[in-house]
Amino acid sequence: CMCVAGSFDAPANAFTFTLARLPRLPRQQCLHSSEKDTGSSDYELFPERLNLIFDSKCSVCQWEVDNLAYLMSKLPPRHVGEQSLLRFTDLESDDGYDESDPANGGVTYEDGMRSFRAVRPDGSVISGVEVFKEAYAIVDFGWVWGWTKTPWLRKLADWGYKFFASIRTDVTRGANVEDLIETHYSGADDCEPCRQKQLID
């Protein structure tokens, strides 16, 4: 399932609005090594520059997607007529997540739940901090993650993200990621920890 940026409400928080007013740097091509290279760069799986695969039932993940969609909506006039720059694919869509869709780069539900992942048009896959760096660069806010160019800071960022990813669903969904993955593949709609979390909220 592909979610269109226009379907997201602009996140109403001071940080986002302040960020949108800050200066944008000239866009640069993102040239990073990929986790997976599936072929020629001449062939594109989708028109957008990046397909972000996210968990909409995770409040932090949904906020990040809303924030990127909002920043994309505020791009300067030179982008008018250009294809949507970011595609958002929900792991928890009501229509289901299609692991076999080429646009999802072979990323499984389990992969996406364990770490934030994104697919480039050529099918290559990136994960973790690299997803944020590339996504923000696409909406001309790459400088936000510029500090990760310093090696020791990048190591710190990677460590911090891995730690957060290991507890993400426990904090945001009230369920261990292993349980959510097992529930998904078993085809069960029932997730007791998730239901308890919703009742508390």
mmCIF file of N, CA and C in Angstrom, residues 4-93:
data_model
loop_
_atom_site.group_PDB
_atom_site.id
_atom_site.type_symbol
_atom_site.label_atom_id
_atom_site.label_comp_id
_atom_site.label_asym_id
_atom_site.label_seq_id
_atom_site.Cartn_x
_atom_site.Cartn_y
_atom_site.Cartn_z
ATOM 1 N N VAL A 4 0.035 8.553 -0.044
ATOM 2 C CA VAL A 4 0.450 9.763 -0.746
ATOM 3 C C VAL A 4 0.686 10.869 0.259
ATOM 4 N N ALA A 5 1.721 11.652 0.024
ATOM 5 C CA ALA A 5 2.089 12.686 0.975
ATOM 6 C C ALA A 5 0.930 13.606 1.283
ATOM 7 N N GLY A 6 0.105 13.899 0.311
ATOM 8 C CA GLY A 6 -0.990 14.827 0.499
ATOM 9 C C GLY A 6 -2.040 14.342 1.472
ATOM 10 N N SER A 7 -2.014 13.052 1.792
ATOM 11 C CA SER A 7 -3.029 12.517 2.680
ATOM 12 C C SER A 7 -2.677 12.726 4.144
ATOM 13 N N PHE A 8 -1.474 13.233 4.418
ATOM 14 C CA PHE A 8 -1.046 13.442 5.785
ATOM 15 C C PHE A 8 -1.371 14.851 6.234
ATOM 16 N N ASP A 9 -1.884 14.978 7.447
ATOM 17 C CA ASP A 9 -2.135 16.294 8.006
ATOM 18 C C ASP A 9 -0.824 16.899 8.446
ATOM 19 N N ALA A 10 -0.671 18.205 8.266
ATOM 20 C CA ALA A 10 0.541 18.886 8.706
ATOM 21 C C ALA A 10 0.654 18.760 10.217
ATOM 22 N N PRO A 11 1.802 18.297 10.726
ATOM 23 C CA PRO A 11 1.975 18.132 12.161
ATOM 24 C C PRO A 11 1.939 19.481 12.855
ATOM 25 N N ALA A 12 1.030 19.633 13.775
ATOM 26 C CA ALA A 12 0.867 20.922 14.441
ATOM 27 C C ALA A 12 1.758 21.000 15.667
ATOM 28 N N ASN A 13 3.033 21.333 15.479
ATOM 29 C CA ASN A 13 3.915 21.552 16.602
ATOM 30 C C ASN A 13 4.922 22.623 16.238
ATOM 31 N N ALA A 14 5.400 23.312 17.255
ATOM 32 C CA ALA A 14 6.278 24.458 17.043
ATOM 33 C C ALA A 14 7.569 24.063 16.356
ATOM 34 N N PHE A 15 8.096 22.870 16.657
ATOM 35 C CA PHE A 15 9.359 22.453 16.068
ATOM 36 C C PHE A 15 9.256 22.356 14.548
ATOM 37 N N THR A 16 8.189 21.737 14.071
ATOM 38 C CA THR A 16 8.016 21.558 12.633
ATOM 39 C C THR A 16 7.881 22.888 11.916
ATOM 40 N N PHE A 17 7.036 23.778 12.450
ATOM 41 C CA PHE A 17 6.833 25.059 11.799
ATOM 42 C C PHE A 17 8.110 25.886 11.804
ATOM 43 N N THR A 18 8.878 25.791 12.904
ATOM 44 C CA THR A 18 10.149 26.515 12.974
ATOM 45 C C THR A 18 11.126 25.951 11.961
ATOM 46 N N LEU A 19 11.191 24.633 11.874
ATOM 47 C CA LEU A 19 12.093 23.971 10.937
ATOM 48 C C LEU A 19 11.778 24.366 9.501
ATOM 49 N N ALA A 20 10.492 24.466 9.186
ATOM 50 C CA ALA A 20 10.085 24.796 7.819
ATOM 51 C C ALA A 20 10.498 26.203 7.421
ATOM 52 N N ARG A 21 10.710 27.063 8.412
ATOM 53 C CA ARG A 21 11.083 28.441 8.108
ATOM 54 C C ARG A 21 12.600 28.635 8.009
ATOM 55 N N LEU A 22 13.358 27.636 8.412
ATOM 56 C CA LEU A 22 14.806 27.743 8.348
ATOM 57 C C LEU A 22 15.292 27.612 6.912
ATOM 58 N N PRO A 23 16.498 28.122 6.617
ATOM 59 C CA PRO A 23 16.995 28.100 5.239
ATOM 60 C C PRO A 23 17.239 26.699 4.712
ATOM 61 N N ARG A 24 16.971 26.533 3.436
ATOM 62 C CA ARG A 24 17.216 25.262 2.770
ATOM 63 C C ARG A 24 18.507 25.347 1.986
ATOM 64 N N LEU A 25 19.221 24.254 1.969
ATOM 65 C CA LEU A 25 20.443 24.192 1.181
ATOM 66 C C LEU A 25 20.118 23.704 -0.215
ATOM 67 N N PRO A 26 20.933 24.053 -1.217
ATOM 68 C CA PRO A 26 20.707 23.555 -2.577
ATOM 69 C C PRO A 26 20.682 22.043 -2.573
ATOM 70 N N ARG A 27 19.748 21.490 -3.342
ATOM 71 C CA ARG A 27 19.633 20.043 -3.375
ATOM 72 C C ARG A 27 20.834 19.413 -4.047
ATOM 73 N N GLN A 28 21.278 18.292 -3.470
ATOM 74 C CA GLN A 28 22.386 17.547 -4.039
ATOM 75 C C GLN A 28 21.943 16.119 -4.261
ATOM 76 N N GLN A 29 22.570 15.485 -5.223
ATOM 77 C CA GLN A 29 22.285 14.076 -5.440
ATOM 78 C C GLN A 29 22.799 13.286 -4.252
ATOM 79 N N CYS A 30 22.005 12.343 -3.769
ATOM 80 C CA CYS A 30 22.422 11.523 -2.652
ATOM 81 C C CYS A 30 23.196 10.330 -3.193
ATOM 82 N N LEU A 31 24.471 10.299 -2.934
ATOM 83 C CA LEU A 31 25.308 9.214 -3.438
ATOM 84 C C LEU A 31 25.860 8.443 -2.249
ATOM 85 N N HIS A 32 25.123 7.424 -1.844
ATOM 86 C CA HIS A 32 25.531 6.629 -0.706
ATOM 87 C C HIS A 32 25.642 5.173 -1.146
ATOM 88 N N SER A 33 26.470 4.409 -0.437
ATOM 89 C CA SER A 33 26.516 2.979 -0.704
ATOM 90 C C SER A 33 25.212 2.390 -0.202
ATOM 91 N N SER A 34 24.700 1.382 -0.861
ATOM 92 C CA SER A 34 23.417 0.796 -0.487
ATOM 93 C C SER A 34 23.616 -0.581 0.118
ATOM 94 N N GLU A 35 22.577 -1.025 0.829
ATOM 95 C CA GLU A 35 22.617 -2.365 1.380
ATOM 96 C C GLU A 35 22.432 -3.393 0.278
ATOM 97 N N LYS A 36 21.711 -2.965 -0.758
ATOM 98 C CA LYS A 36 21.392 -3.931 -1.799
ATOM 99 C C LYS A 36 21.296 -3.211 -3.126
ATOM 100 N N ASP A 37 21.943 -3.715 -4.132
ATOM 101 C CA ASP A 37 21.885 -3.121 -5.459
ATOM 102 C C ASP A 37 21.261 -4.140 -6.387
ATOM 103 N N THR A 38 20.095 -3.808 -6.900
ATOM 104 C CA THR A 38 19.358 -4.812 -7.669
ATOM 105 C C THR A 38 19.492 -4.657 -9.174
ATOM 106 N N GLY A 39 20.361 -3.746 -9.635
ATOM 107 C CA GLY A 39 20.517 -3.666 -11.077
ATOM 108 C C GLY A 39 20.861 -2.290 -11.566
ATOM 109 N N SER A 40 20.613 -2.044 -12.839
ATOM 110 C CA SER A 40 20.978 -0.785 -13.476
ATOM 111 C C SER A 40 20.219 0.391 -12.897
ATOM 112 N N SER A 41 20.923 1.523 -12.758
ATOM 113 C CA SER A 41 20.303 2.729 -12.218
ATOM 114 C C SER A 41 19.378 3.367 -13.244
ATOM 115 N N ASP A 42 19.396 2.868 -14.498
ATOM 116 C CA ASP A 42 18.528 3.423 -15.530
ATOM 117 C C ASP A 42 17.078 2.984 -15.333
ATOM 118 N N TYR A 43 16.883 1.885 -14.630
ATOM 119 C CA TYR A 43 15.536 1.361 -14.410
ATOM 120 C C TYR A 43 15.019 1.859 -13.063
ATOM 121 N N GLU A 44 13.844 2.486 -13.070
ATOM 122 C CA GLU A 44 13.294 3.010 -11.827
ATOM 123 C C GLU A 44 11.980 2.308 -11.479
ATOM 124 N N LEU A 45 11.862 1.881 -10.236
ATOM 125 C CA LEU A 45 10.685 1.158 -9.769
ATOM 126 C C LEU A 45 9.495 2.078 -9.519
ATOM 127 N N PHE A 46 9.777 3.351 -9.230
ATOM 128 C CA PHE A 46 8.720 4.322 -8.951
ATOM 129 C C PHE A 46 9.249 5.718 -9.243
ATOM 130 N N PRO A 47 8.379 6.698 -9.462
ATOM 131 C CA PRO A 47 8.811 8.042 -9.854
ATOM 132 C C PRO A 47 9.397 8.880 -8.723
ATOM 133 N N GLU A 48 9.037 8.571 -7.473
ATOM 134 C CA GLU A 48 9.562 9.343 -6.357
ATOM 135 C C GLU A 48 11.045 9.039 -6.127
ATOM 136 N N ARG A 49 11.692 9.852 -5.329
ATOM 137 C CA ARG A 49 13.124 9.671 -5.094
ATOM 138 C C ARG A 49 13.432 8.735 -3.939
ATOM 139 N N LEU A 50 12.417 8.448 -3.122
ATOM 140 C CA LEU A 50 12.636 7.538 -1.994
ATOM 141 C C LEU A 50 11.285 7.017 -1.500
ATOM 142 N N ASN A 51 11.234 5.727 -1.207
ATOM 143 C CA ASN A 51 10.043 5.101 -0.642
ATOM 144 C C ASN A 51 10.339 4.733 0.806
ATOM 145 N N LEU A 52 9.729 5.468 1.738
ATOM 146 C CA LEU A 52 9.947 5.210 3.156
ATOM 147 C C LEU A 52 8.919 4.204 3.666
ATOM 148 N N ILE A 53 9.407 3.127 4.254
ATOM 149 C CA ILE A 53 8.547 2.073 4.770
ATOM 150 C C ILE A 53 8.447 2.248 6.281
ATOM 151 N N PHE A 54 7.238 2.530 6.772
ATOM 152 C CA PHE A 54 7.109 2.911 8.175
ATOM 153 C C PHE A 54 5.944 2.207 8.868
ATOM 154 N N ASP A 55 5.956 2.294 10.185
ATOM 155 C CA ASP A 55 4.926 1.695 11.031
ATOM 156 C C ASP A 55 4.011 2.809 11.527
ATOM 157 N N SER A 56 2.816 2.913 10.962
ATOM 158 C CA SER A 56 1.904 4.008 11.314
ATOM 159 C C SER A 56 1.325 3.870 12.716
ATOM 160 N N LYS A 57 1.422 2.693 13.316
ATOM 161 C CA LYS A 57 0.916 2.502 14.670
ATOM 162 C C LYS A 57 1.934 2.916 15.727
ATOM 163 N N CYS A 58 3.092 3.324 15.245
ATOM 164 C CA CYS A 58 4.148 3.864 16.118
ATOM 165 C C CYS A 58 4.030 5.387 16.039
ATOM 166 N N SER A 59 3.710 6.042 17.153
ATOM 167 C CA SER A 59 3.487 7.491 17.146
ATOM 168 C C SER A 59 4.722 8.272 16.713
ATOM 169 N N VAL A 60 5.902 7.814 17.082
ATOM 170 C CA VAL A 60 7.141 8.493 16.708
ATOM 171 C C VAL A 60 7.366 8.387 15.201
ATOM 172 N N CYS A 61 7.142 7.195 14.666
ATOM 173 C CA CYS A 61 7.325 6.972 13.227
ATOM 174 C C CYS A 61 6.331 7.806 12.421
ATOM 175 N N GLN A 62 5.071 7.827 12.887
ATOM 176 C CA GLN A 62 4.041 8.589 12.181
ATOM 177 C C GLN A 62 4.357 10.083 12.234
ATOM 178 N N TRP A 63 4.877 10.535 13.364
ATOM 179 C CA TRP A 63 5.252 11.952 13.464
ATOM 180 C C TRP A 63 6.350 12.281 12.455
ATOM 181 N N GLU A 64 7.326 11.394 12.324
ATOM 182 C CA GLU A 64 8.438 11.619 11.396
ATOM 183 C C GLU A 64 7.923 11.708 9.965
ATOM 184 N N VAL A 65 7.015 10.828 9.603
ATOM 185 C CA VAL A 65 6.433 10.838 8.259
ATOM 186 C C VAL A 65 5.621 12.109 8.030
ATOM 187 N N ASP A 66 4.816 12.484 9.011
ATOM 188 C CA ASP A 66 4.028 13.715 8.902
ATOM 189 C C ASP A 66 4.939 14.929 8.745
ATOM 190 N N ASN A 67 6.029 14.924 9.490
ATOM 191 C CA ASN A 67 6.978 16.040 9.433
ATOM 192 C C ASN A 67 7.607 16.156 8.050
ATOM 193 N N LEU A 68 8.043 15.035 7.498
ATOM 194 C CA LEU A 68 8.642 15.040 6.164
ATOM 195 C C LEU A 68 7.623 15.454 5.105
ATOM 196 N N ALA A 69 6.389 14.968 5.253
ATOM 197 C CA ALA A 69 5.337 15.333 4.301
ATOM 198 C C ALA A 69 5.065 16.833 4.365
ATOM 199 N N TYR A 70 5.073 17.378 5.570
ATOM 200 C CA TYR A 70 4.837 18.809 5.738
ATOM 201 C C TYR A 70 5.971 19.625 5.106
ATOM 202 N N LEU A 71 7.210 19.244 5.384
ATOM 203 C CA LEU A 71 8.356 19.955 4.808
ATOM 204 C C LEU A 71 8.342 19.862 3.282
ATOM 205 N N MET A 72 7.935 18.709 2.762
ATOM 206 C CA MET A 72 7.850 18.534 1.318
ATOM 207 C C MET A 72 6.792 19.464 0.724
ATOM 208 N N SER A 73 5.703 19.664 1.478
ATOM 209 C CA SER A 73 4.627 20.529 0.983
ATOM 210 C C SER A 73 5.040 21.995 0.955
ATOM 211 N N LYS A 74 6.111 22.333 1.688
ATOM 212 C CA LYS A 74 6.567 23.719 1.771
ATOM 213 C C LYS A 74 7.778 24.003 0.879
ATOM 214 N N LEU A 75 8.090 23.077 -0.023
ATOM 215 C CA LEU A 75 9.222 23.285 -0.919
ATOM 216 C C LEU A 75 8.996 24.514 -1.804
ATOM 217 N N PRO A 76 10.063 25.188 -2.202
ATOM 218 C CA PRO A 76 9.950 26.394 -3.036
ATOM 219 C C PRO A 76 9.247 26.136 -4.365
ATOM 220 N N PRO A 77 8.796 27.199 -5.049
ATOM 221 C CA PRO A 77 8.056 27.086 -6.317
ATOM 222 C C PRO A 77 8.785 26.313 -7.402
ATOM 223 N N ARG A 78 10.120 26.223 -7.327
ATOM 224 C CA ARG A 78 10.843 25.538 -8.404
ATOM 225 C C ARG A 78 10.454 24.072 -8.506
ATOM 226 N N HIS A 79 9.829 23.551 -7.458
ATOM 227 C CA HIS A 79 9.458 22.145 -7.454
ATOM 228 C C HIS A 79 8.057 21.898 -8.003
ATOM 229 N N VAL A 80 7.353 22.962 -8.341
ATOM 230 C CA VAL A 80 5.994 22.819 -8.858
ATOM 231 C C VAL A 80 6.024 21.970 -10.133
ATOM 232 N N GLY A 81 5.152 21.003 -10.210
ATOM 233 C CA GLY A 81 5.095 20.146 -11.390
ATOM 234 C C GLY A 81 5.994 18.929 -11.283
ATOM 235 N N GLU A 82 6.846 18.922 -10.272
ATOM 236 C CA GLU A 82 7.729 17.779 -10.083
ATOM 237 C C GLU A 82 6.954 16.662 -9.390
ATOM 238 N N GLN A 83 7.311 15.424 -9.689
ATOM 239 C CA GLN A 83 6.662 14.295 -9.045
ATOM 240 C C GLN A 83 6.861 14.384 -7.536
ATOM 241 N N SER A 84 5.946 13.820 -6.780
ATOM 242 C CA SER A 84 6.102 13.770 -5.330
ATOM 243 C C SER A 84 7.467 13.184 -5.011
ATOM 244 N N LEU A 85 8.218 13.854 -4.167
ATOM 245 C CA LEU A 85 9.602 13.457 -3.924
ATOM 246 C C LEU A 85 9.723 12.237 -3.019
ATOM 247 N N LEU A 86 8.765 12.086 -2.112
ATOM 248 C CA LEU A 86 8.828 10.974 -1.175
ATOM 249 C C LEU A 86 7.558 10.129 -1.269
ATOM 250 N N ARG A 87 7.739 8.836 -1.185
ATOM 251 C CA ARG A 87 6.608 7.900 -1.135
ATOM 252 C C ARG A 87 6.609 7.303 0.263
ATOM 253 N N PHE A 88 5.420 7.118 0.843
ATOM 254 C CA PHE A 88 5.310 6.556 2.179
ATOM 255 C C PHE A 88 4.494 5.263 2.125
ATOM 256 N N THR A 89 5.098 4.181 2.539
ATOM 257 C CA THR A 89 4.418 2.884 2.519
ATOM 258 C C THR A 89 4.255 2.370 3.942
ATOM 259 N N ASP A 90 3.002 2.138 4.320
ATOM 260 C CA ASP A 90 2.656 1.771 5.694
ATOM 261 C C ASP A 90 2.678 0.255 5.909
ATOM 262 N N LEU A 91 3.500 -0.177 6.861
ATOM 263 C CA LEU A 91 3.558 -1.593 7.207
ATOM 264 C C LEU A 91 2.244 -2.084 7.802
ATOM 265 N N GLU A 92 1.490 -1.153 8.392
ATOM 266 C CA GLU A 92 0.251 -1.521 9.082
ATOM 267 C C GLU A 92 -0.997 -1.008 8.351
ATOM 268 N N SER A 93 -0.886 -0.863 7.051
ATOM 269 C CA SER A 93 -2.030 -0.397 6.273
ATOM 270 C C SER A 93 -3.211 -1.358 6.394
#
